[in-house]
Coordinates of C-alpha atoms and ligand atoms in Angstrom, one line a residue:
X150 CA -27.8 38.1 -20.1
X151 CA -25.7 37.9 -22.9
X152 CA -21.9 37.5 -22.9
X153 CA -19.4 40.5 -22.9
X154 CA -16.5 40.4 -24.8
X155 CA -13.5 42.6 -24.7
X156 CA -11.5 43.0 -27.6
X157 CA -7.9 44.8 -28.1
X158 CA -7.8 46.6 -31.2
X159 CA -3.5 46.4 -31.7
X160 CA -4.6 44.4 -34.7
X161 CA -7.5 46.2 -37.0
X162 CA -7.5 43.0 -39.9
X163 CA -7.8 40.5 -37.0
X164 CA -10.1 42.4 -34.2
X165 CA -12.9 44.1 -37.3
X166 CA -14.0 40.6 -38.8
X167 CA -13.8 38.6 -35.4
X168 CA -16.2 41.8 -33.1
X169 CA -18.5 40.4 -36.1
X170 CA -18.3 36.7 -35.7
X171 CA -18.8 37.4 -31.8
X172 CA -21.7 39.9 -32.4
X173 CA -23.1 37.4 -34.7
X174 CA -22.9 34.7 -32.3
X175 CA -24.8 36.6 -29.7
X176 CA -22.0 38.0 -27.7
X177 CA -21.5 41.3 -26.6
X178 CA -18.6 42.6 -27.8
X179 CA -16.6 46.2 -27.2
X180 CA -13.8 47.3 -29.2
X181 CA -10.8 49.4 -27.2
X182 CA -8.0 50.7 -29.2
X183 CA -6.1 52.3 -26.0
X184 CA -5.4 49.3 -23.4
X185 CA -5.9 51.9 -20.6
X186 CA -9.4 52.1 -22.0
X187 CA -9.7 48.1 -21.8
X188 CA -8.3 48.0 -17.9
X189 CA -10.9 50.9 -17.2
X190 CA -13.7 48.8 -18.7
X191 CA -12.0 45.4 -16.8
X192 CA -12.6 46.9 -13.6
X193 CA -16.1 48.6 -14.8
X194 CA -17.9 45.7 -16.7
X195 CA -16.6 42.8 -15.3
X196 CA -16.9 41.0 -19.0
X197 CA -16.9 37.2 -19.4
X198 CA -13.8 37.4 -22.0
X199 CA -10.9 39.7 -22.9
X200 CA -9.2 39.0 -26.3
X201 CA -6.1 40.6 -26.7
X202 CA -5.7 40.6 -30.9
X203 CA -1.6 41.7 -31.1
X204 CA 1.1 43.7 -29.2
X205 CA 0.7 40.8 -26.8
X206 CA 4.5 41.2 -25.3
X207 CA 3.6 44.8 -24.6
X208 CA 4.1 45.6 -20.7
X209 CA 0.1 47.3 -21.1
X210 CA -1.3 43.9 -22.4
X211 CA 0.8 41.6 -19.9
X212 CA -0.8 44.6 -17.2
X213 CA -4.4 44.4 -18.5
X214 CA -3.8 39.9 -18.4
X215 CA -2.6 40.6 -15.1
X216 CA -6.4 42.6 -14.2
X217 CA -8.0 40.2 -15.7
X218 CA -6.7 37.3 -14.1
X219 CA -7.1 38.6 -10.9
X220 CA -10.7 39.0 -11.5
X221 CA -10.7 35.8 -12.6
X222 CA -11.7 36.8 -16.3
X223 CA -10.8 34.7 -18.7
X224 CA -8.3 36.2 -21.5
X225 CA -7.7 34.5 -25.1
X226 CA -4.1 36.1 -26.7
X227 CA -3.8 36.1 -30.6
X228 CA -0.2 35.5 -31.8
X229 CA 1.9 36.1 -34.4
X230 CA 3.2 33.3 -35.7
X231 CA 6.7 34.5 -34.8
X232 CA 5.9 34.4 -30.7
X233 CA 5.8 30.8 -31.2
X234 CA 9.4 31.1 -31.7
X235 CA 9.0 32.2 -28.0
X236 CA 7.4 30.4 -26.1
X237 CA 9.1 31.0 -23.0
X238 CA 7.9 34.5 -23.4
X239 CA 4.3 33.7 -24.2
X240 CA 4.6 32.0 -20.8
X241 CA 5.0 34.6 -19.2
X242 CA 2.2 36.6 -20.6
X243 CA -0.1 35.4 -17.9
X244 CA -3.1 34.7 -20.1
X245 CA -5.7 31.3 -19.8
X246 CA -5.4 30.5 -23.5
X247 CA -3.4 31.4 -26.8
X248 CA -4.0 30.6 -30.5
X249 CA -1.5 31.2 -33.4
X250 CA -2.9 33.9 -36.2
X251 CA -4.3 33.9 -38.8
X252 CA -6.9 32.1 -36.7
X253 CA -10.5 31.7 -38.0
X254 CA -13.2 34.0 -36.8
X255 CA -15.7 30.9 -36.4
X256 CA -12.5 29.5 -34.5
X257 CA -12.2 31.5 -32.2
X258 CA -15.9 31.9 -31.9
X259 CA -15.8 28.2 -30.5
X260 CA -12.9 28.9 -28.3
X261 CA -14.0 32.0 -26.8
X262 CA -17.6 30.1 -26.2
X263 CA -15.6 27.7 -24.2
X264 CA -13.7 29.7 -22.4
X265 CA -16.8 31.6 -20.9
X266 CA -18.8 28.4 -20.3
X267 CA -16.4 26.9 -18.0
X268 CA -15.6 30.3 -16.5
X269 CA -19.5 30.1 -15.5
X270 CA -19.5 27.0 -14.9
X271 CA -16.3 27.5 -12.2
X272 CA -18.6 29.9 -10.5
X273 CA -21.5 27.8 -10.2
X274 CA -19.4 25.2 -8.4
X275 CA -16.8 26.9 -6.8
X276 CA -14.6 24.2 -8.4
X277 CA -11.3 26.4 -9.4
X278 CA -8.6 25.2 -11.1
X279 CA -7.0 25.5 -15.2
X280 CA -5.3 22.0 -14.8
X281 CA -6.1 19.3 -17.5
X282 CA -7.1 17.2 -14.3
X283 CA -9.8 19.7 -12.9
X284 CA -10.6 20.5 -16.3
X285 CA -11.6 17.0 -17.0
X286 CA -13.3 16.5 -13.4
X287 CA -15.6 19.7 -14.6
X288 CA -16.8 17.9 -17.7
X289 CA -17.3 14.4 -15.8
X290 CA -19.8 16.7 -13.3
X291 CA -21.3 17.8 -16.5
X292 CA -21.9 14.9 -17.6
X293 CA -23.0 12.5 -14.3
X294 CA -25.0 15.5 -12.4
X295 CA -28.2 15.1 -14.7
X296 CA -28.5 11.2 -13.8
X297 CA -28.9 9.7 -10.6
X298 CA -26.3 6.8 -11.0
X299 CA -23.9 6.1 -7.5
X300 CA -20.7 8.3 -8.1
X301 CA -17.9 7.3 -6.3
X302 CA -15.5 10.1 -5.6
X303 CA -11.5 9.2 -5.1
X304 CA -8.7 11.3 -3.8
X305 CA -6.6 11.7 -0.5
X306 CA -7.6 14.4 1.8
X307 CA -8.3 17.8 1.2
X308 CA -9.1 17.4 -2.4
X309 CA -12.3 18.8 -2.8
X310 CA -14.4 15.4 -2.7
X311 CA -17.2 16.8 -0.9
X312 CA -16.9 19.9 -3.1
X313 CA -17.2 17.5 -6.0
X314 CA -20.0 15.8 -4.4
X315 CA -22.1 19.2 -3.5
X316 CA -21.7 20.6 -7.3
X317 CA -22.7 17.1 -8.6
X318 CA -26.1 17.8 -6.1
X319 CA -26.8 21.6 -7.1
X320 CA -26.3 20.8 -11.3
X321 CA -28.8 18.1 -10.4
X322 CA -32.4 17.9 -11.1
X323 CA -32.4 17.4 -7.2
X324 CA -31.3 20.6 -6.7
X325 CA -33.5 22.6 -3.7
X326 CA -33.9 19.0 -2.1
X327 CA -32.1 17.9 0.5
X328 CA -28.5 17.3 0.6
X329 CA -27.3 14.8 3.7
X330 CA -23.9 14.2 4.3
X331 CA -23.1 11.5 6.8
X332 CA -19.1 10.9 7.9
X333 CA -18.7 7.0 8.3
X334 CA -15.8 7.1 10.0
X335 CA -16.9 9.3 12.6
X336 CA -19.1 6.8 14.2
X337 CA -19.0 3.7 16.0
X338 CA -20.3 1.1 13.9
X339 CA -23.6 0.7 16.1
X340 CA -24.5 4.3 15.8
X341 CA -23.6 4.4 12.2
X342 CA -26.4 1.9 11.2
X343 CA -28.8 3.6 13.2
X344 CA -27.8 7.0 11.5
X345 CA -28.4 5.9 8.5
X346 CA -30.9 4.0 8.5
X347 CA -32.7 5.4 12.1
X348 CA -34.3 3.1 14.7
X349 CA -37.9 2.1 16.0
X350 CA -38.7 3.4 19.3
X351 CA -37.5 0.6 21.6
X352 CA -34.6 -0.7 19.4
X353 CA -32.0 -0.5 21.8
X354 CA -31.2 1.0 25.3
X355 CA -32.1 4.6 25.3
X356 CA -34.1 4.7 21.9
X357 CA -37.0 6.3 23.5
X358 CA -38.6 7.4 20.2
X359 CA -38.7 6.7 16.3
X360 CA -35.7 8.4 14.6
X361 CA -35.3 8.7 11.1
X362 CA -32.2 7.5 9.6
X363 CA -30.0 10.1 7.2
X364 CA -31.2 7.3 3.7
X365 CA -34.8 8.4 4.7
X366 CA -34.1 12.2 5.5
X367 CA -32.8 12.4 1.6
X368 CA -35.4 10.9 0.2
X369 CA -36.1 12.6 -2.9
X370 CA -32.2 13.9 -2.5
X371 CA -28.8 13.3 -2.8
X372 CA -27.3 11.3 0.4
X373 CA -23.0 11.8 0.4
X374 CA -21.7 9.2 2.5
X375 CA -18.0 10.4 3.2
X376 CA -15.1 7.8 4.0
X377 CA -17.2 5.0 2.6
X378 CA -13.5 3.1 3.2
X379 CA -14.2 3.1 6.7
X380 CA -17.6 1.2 7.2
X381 CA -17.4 -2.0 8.7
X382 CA -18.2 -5.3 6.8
X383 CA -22.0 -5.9 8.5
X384 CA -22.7 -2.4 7.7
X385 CA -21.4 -3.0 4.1
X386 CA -23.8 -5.6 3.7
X387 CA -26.9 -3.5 3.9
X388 CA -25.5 -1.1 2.5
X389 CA -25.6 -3.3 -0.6
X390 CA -28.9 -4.2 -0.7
X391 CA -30.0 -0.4 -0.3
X392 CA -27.8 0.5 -3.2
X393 CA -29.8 -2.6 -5.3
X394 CA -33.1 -2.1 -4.0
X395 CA -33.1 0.8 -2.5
X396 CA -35.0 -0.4 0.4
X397 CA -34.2 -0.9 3.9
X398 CA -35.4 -1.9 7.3
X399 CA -34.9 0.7 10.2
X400 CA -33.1 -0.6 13.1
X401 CA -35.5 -2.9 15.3
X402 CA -38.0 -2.4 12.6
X403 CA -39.4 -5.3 10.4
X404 CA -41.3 -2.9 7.6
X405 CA -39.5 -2.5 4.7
X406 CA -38.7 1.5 3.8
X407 CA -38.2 2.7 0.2
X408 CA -36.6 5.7 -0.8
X409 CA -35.4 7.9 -3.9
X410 CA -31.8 8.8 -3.1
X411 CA -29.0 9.5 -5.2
X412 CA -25.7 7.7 -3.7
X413 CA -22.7 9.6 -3.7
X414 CA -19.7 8.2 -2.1
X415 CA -16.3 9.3 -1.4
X416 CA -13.1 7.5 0.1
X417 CA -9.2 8.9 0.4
X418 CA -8.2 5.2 0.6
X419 CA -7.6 3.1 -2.3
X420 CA -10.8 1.3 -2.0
X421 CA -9.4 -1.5 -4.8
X422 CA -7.0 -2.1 -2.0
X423 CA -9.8 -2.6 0.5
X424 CA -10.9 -5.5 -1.9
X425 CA -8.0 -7.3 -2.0
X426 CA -7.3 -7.3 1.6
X427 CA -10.5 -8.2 1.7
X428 CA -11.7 -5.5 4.3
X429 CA -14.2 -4.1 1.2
X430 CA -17.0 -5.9 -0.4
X431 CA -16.3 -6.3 -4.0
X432 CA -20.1 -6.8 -5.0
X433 CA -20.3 -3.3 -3.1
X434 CA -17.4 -1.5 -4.6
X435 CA -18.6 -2.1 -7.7
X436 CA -22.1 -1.0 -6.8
X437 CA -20.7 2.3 -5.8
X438 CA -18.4 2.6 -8.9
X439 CA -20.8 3.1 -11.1
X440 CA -19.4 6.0 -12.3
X441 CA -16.2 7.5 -10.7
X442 CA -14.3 11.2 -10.6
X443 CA -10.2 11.3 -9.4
X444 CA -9.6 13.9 -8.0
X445 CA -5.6 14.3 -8.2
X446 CA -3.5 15.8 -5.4
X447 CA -2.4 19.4 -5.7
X448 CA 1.2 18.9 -6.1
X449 CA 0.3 16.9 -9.4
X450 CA -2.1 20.3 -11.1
X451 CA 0.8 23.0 -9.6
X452 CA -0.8 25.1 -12.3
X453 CA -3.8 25.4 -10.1
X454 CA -2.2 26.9 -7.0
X455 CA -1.7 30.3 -8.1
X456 CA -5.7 30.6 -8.7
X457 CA -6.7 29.1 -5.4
X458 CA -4.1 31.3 -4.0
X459 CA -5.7 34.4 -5.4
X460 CA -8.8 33.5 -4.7
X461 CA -8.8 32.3 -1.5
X462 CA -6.5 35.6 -0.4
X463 CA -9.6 37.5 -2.1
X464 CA -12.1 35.4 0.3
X465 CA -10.0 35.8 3.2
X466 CA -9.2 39.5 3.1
X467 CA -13.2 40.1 2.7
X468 CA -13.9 38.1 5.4
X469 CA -11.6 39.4 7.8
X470 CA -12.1 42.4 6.3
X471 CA -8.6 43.1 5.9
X472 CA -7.6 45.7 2.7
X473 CA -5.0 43.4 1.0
X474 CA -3.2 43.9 -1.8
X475 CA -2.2 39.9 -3.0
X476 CA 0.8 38.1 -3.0
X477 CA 4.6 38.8 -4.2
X478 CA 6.2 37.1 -6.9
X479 CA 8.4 35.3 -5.1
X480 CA 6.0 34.4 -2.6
X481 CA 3.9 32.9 -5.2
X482 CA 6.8 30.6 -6.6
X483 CA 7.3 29.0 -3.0
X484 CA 3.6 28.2 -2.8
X485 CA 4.1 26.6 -6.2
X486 CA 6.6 24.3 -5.5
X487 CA 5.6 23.7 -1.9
X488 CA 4.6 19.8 -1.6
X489 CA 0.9 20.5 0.1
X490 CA 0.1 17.0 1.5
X491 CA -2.6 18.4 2.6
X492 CA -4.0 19.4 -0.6
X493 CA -6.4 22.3 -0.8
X494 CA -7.5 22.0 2.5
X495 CA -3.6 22.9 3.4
X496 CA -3.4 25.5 1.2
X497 CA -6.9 27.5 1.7
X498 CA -5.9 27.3 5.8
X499 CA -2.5 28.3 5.5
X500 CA -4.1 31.2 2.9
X501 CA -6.6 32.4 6.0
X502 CA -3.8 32.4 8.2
X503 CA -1.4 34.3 6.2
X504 CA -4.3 37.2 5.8
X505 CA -4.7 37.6 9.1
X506 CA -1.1 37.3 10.2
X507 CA 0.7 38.8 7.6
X508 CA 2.2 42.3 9.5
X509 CA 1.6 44.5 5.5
X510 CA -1.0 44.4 2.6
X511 CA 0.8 41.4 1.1
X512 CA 1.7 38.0 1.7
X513 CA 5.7 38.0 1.3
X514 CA 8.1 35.0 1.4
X515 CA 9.0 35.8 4.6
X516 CA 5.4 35.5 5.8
X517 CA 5.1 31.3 4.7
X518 CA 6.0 28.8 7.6
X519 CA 9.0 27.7 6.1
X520 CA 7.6 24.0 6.7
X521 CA 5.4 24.6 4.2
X522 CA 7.9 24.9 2.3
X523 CA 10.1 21.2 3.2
X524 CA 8.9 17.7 1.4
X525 CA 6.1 15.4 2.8
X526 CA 7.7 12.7 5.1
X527 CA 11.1 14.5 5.1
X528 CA 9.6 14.3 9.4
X529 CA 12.0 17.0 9.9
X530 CA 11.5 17.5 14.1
X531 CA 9.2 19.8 14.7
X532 CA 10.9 23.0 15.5
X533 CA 10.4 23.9 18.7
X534 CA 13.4 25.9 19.0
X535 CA 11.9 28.9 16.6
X536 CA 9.6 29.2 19.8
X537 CA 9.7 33.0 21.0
X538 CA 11.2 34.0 17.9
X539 CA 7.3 34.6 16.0
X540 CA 6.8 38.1 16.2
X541 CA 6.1 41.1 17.7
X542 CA 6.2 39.1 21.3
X543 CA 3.0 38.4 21.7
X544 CA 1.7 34.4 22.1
X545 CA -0.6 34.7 18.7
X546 CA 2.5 33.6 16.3
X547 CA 3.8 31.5 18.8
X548 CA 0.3 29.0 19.3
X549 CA -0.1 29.7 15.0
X550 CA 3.3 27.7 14.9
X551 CA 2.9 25.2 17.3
X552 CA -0.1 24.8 15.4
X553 CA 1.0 24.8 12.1
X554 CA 3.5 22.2 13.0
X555 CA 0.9 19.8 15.1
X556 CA -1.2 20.0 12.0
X557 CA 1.6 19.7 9.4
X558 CA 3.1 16.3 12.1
X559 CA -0.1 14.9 11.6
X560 CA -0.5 14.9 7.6
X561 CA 3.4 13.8 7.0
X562 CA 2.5 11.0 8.9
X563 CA -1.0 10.5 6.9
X564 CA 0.8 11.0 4.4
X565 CA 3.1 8.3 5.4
X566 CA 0.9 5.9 5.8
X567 CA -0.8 6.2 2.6
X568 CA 2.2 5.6 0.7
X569 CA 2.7 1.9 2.7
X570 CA -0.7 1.6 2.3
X571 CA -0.6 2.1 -1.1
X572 CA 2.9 -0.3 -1.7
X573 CA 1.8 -3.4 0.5
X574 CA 3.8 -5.9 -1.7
X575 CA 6.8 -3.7 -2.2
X576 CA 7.4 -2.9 1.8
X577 CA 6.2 -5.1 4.9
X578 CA 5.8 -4.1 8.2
X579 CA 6.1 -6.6 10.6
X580 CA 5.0 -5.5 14.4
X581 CA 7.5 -7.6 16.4
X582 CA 6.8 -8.4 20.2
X583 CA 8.6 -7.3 22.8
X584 CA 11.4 -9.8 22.9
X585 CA 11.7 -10.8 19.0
X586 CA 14.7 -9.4 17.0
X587 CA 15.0 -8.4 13.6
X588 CA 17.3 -11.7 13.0
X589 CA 14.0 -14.1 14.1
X590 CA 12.3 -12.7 11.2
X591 CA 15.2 -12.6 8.6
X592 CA 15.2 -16.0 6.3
X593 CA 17.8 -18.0 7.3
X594 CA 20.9 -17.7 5.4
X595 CA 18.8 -16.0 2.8
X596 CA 21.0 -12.9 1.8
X597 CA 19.3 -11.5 -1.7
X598 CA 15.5 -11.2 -1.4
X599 CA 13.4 -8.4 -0.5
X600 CA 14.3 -6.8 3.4
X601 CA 11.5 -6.8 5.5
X602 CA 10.9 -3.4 7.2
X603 CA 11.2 -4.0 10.8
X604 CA 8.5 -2.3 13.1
X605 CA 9.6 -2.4 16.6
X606 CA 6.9 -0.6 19.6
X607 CA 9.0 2.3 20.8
X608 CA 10.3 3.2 16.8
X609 CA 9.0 6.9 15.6
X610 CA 7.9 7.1 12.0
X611 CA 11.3 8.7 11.0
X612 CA 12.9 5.5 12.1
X613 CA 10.3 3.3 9.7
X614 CA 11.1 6.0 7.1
X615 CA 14.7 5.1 7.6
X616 CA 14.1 1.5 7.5
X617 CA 12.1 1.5 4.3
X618 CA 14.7 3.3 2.6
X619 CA 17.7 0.9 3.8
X620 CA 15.8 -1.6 2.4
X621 CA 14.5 -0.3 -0.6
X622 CA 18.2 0.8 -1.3
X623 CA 19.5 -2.5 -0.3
X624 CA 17.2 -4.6 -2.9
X625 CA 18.2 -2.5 -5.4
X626 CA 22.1 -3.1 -4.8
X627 CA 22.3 1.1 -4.0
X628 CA 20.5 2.1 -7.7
X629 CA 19.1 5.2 -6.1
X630 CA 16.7 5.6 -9.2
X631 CA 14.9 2.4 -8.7
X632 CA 15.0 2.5 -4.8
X633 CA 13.0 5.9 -5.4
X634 CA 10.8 4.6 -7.8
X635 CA 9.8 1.7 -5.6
X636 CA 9.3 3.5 -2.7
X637 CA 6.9 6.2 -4.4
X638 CA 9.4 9.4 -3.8
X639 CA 11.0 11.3 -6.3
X640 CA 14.6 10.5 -6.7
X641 CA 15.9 14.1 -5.3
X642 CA 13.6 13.5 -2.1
X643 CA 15.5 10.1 -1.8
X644 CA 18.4 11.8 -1.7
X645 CA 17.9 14.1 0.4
X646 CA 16.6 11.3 2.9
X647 CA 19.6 9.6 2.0
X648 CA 21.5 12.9 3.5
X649 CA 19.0 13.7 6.3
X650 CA 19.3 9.7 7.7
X651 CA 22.9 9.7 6.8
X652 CA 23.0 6.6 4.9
X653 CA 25.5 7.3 2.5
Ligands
ATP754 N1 -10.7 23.0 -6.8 C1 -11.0 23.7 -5.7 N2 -11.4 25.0 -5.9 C2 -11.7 25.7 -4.8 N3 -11.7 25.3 -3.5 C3 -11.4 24.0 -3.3 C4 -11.0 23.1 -4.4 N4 -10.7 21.9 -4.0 C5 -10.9 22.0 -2.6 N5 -11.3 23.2 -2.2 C6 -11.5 23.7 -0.9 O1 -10.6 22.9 0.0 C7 -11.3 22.5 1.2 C8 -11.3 21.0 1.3 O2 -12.2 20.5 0.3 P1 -13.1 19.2 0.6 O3 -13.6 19.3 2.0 O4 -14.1 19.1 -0.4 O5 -12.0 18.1 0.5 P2 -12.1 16.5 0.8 O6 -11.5 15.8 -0.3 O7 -13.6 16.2 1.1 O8 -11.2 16.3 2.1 P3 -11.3 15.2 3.2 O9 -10.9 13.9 2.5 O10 -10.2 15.6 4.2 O11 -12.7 15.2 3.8 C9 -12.7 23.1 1.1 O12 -12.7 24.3 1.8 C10 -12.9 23.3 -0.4 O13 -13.9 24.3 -0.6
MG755 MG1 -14.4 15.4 2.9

């Protein structure tokens, strides 16, 4: 089916020759000189593309953006040279793309061909998101899904990795075969190898028949091993040589099994790191980075969020069948600047929640767990004094909180533990024994120098927190800037930790 076009008539010199180009280039195009007309035929034709051609400031065009965007319809404004001037105002017009007039018609041609392609190609994968960053992860799928080179896909939890992995499957030529995700980190290291690569009757204790491993299950697929970070080194070993030769023995079995699988891999640990602690195979890690995708964390793409929250409020209230109206302004801001360590994940669950909790048609600011709203790591104590305050009395808000917060616990300290994960030379954490002090550890008489972080058993993660900080602020003679920088925080965070730990 052809492409449908909608174009604004508000500028006759601009909209005339450019419905030609479009028509010429195989679109469909309709012209509307009333925008009422154009937000009836929004809602009735669900077109690929609106193209608003002038009077872009006017309240009908910001309306008919604002249709179209819910829809998720792509809408390309056409500006004056003069609205340049202000661009705080073409900001706030709501629309996926602008170009300046007098624009070409085979310019816009190319633009508007873009601008549909990756709408349909957002649909086929389910992949959302406007952000350079996503943008760029959609033309890598593009690009990797046709061959059957190892992919390794790399980002911390909840980014959409096995999303990633699943549209790199279904734009495959292995499409309609099978797809087998196995979680490495979900199994002892024993059962693992048998899972993937099955046993012969007999193997072990209580293998009482042949099992096929998941490697020979995808044959002719795509097999997506997830936390590929966790796998132990024996494991990693024949892992290798199925990833060179793509052949491999089934536990207790002594004949040789070859299959056609594509690898895909995915880790939310730095798995470079893994090689220099030596806990990864670098002959391995560089068999599964053939090619590689990022996927960066939400609260670096913020432009993103107000999409997933649309559609995931779209999802939800369907689902739950729930007649829902969307999401205030204000509302909407929060969730922008909300830190979502959890990522998409986070932000899709808290979504779900809100639709089904939310007392009217619309999510309000009111409605969002105000520890959404606080910084990763700021380990605020969980507040169980808001207890018996959720509600209309009954336990459903109550168990949602305590919830939330168990849930939210768990990811700062994730979170946590990525970022001394991620700074091993900058901050060490020593686990002292029981009846070691700080003092046995400290150099003697050594008073510049990095500060070890002190881990003693009974300290809570705030208390580490605290540490790190003292120490980070200490190397750096108090320069809160490069204390912040060192210790992967933003400089305001660091002061509010500064606050929170009084350490002024
Ligand atoms: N760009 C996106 N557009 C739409 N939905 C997304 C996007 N990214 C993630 N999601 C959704 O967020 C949830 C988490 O995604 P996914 O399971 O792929 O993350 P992950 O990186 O594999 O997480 P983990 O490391 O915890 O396994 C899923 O429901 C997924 O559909
Ligand atoms: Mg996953």
């Amino acid at each position: 089916m052809p492409s449908q076009i909608l174009i604004t008539m508000d500028d006759l010199e601009t909209a005339v020759p450019l419905n030609a180009a479009l028509e010429s280039a195989g679109f469909t195009t309709a012209m509307f000189s009333s925008l009422d007309d154009a937000r009836g035929a929004v809602r009735r034709e669900n077109p690929d593309l609106v193209v608003l051609t002038g009077a872009v400031h006017d309240p009908h065009a910001t309306q008919l953006a604002a249709l179209a965007r819910d829809a998720e319809i792509s809408t390309l404004a056409l500006l004056e040279p003069t609205d340049s001037e202000r661009a705080e105002r073409v900001g706030r017009l709501g629309v996926t793309e602008t170009m300046m007039k007098p624009a070409r018609p085979d310019e816009i041609v190319e633009t508007a061909r873009r601008l549909i392609e990756r709408r349909r190609f957002q649909e086929r994968t389910g992949i959302i998101g406007e952000s350079p960053a996503i943008q760029e992860v959609l033309v890598k799928i593009e690009q990797m899904a046709p061959v059957s080179s190892t992919v390794l896909v790399q980002g911390e939890s909840g980014t959409g990795k096995e999303l990633v992995a699943k549209a790199l499957h279904d734009l495959s030529p292995r499409r309609g075969k099978p797809f087998i995700a196995v979680n490495c980190a979900a199994l002892p290291e024993t059962l693992l190898e048998s899972e993937l690569f099955g046993h012969e009757k007999g193997a072990f204790t209580g293998a009482a028949e042949r099992r096929l491993g998941r490697f020979e299950l995808a044959d002719t697929g795509t097999i997506f091993l997830d936390e590929i970070g966790e796998i132990q080194l024996s494991t990693q070993v024949k892992l290798l040589r199925v990833l060179e030769s793509r052949t491999f023995f089934r536990v207790g079995g002594s004949q040789p099994i070859k299959v056609n699988v594509r690898v895909i891999a995915a880790t939310n640990r730095a798995l470079r790191d893994g090689v220099a602690l030596g806990e990864f195979r670098d002959d391995l890690y560089y068999r599964l980075n053939v090619l590689n995708i990022y996927l960066a964390p939400l609260r670096e793409r913020r432009e993103d969020i107000p999409l997933l929250v649309r559609r995931f409020i779209r999802e939800f209230a369907q689902a739950h069948d729930r007649p829902f109206r969307g999401i205030t302004g204000e509302a909407m801001q929060r969730l922008v600047s909300a830190p979502w360590p959890g990522n998409v994940r986070q932000l899709r669950n808290l979504i779900e929640s809100m639709v089904v909790l939310a007392p009217g048609a619309e999510i309000r600011a009111a409605d969002i767990p105000p520890d959404i709203l606080e910084g990763p790591g700021s380990l605020l104590p969980v507040r169980i004094g808001s207890l018996g305050h959720g509600g209309a009395g009954s336990a459903g808000p109550e168990l949602e909180f305590i919830l939330r917060s168990l849930i939210e616990l768990k990811l700062q300290v994730e979170e946590l533990r990525r970022r001394l994960d991620d700074q091993p030379q900058r901050v060490q954490v020593i686990e002292l024994g029981d009846h070691a002090t700080v003092a046995d550890l400290l150099p003697a008489g050594d008073g510049d120098g990095a500060q070890p972080v002190v881990y003693r058993p009974g300290m809570t993660m705030a208390d580490v927190e605290k540490a790190a900080i003292e120490a980070a602020l200490h190397e750096y003679q108090g320069n809160r800037r490069k204390a912040a920088e060192i210790l992967g925080i933003g400089e305001r965070t660091l002061y509010r930790k500064i606050k929170a730990y009084r350490l002024e």
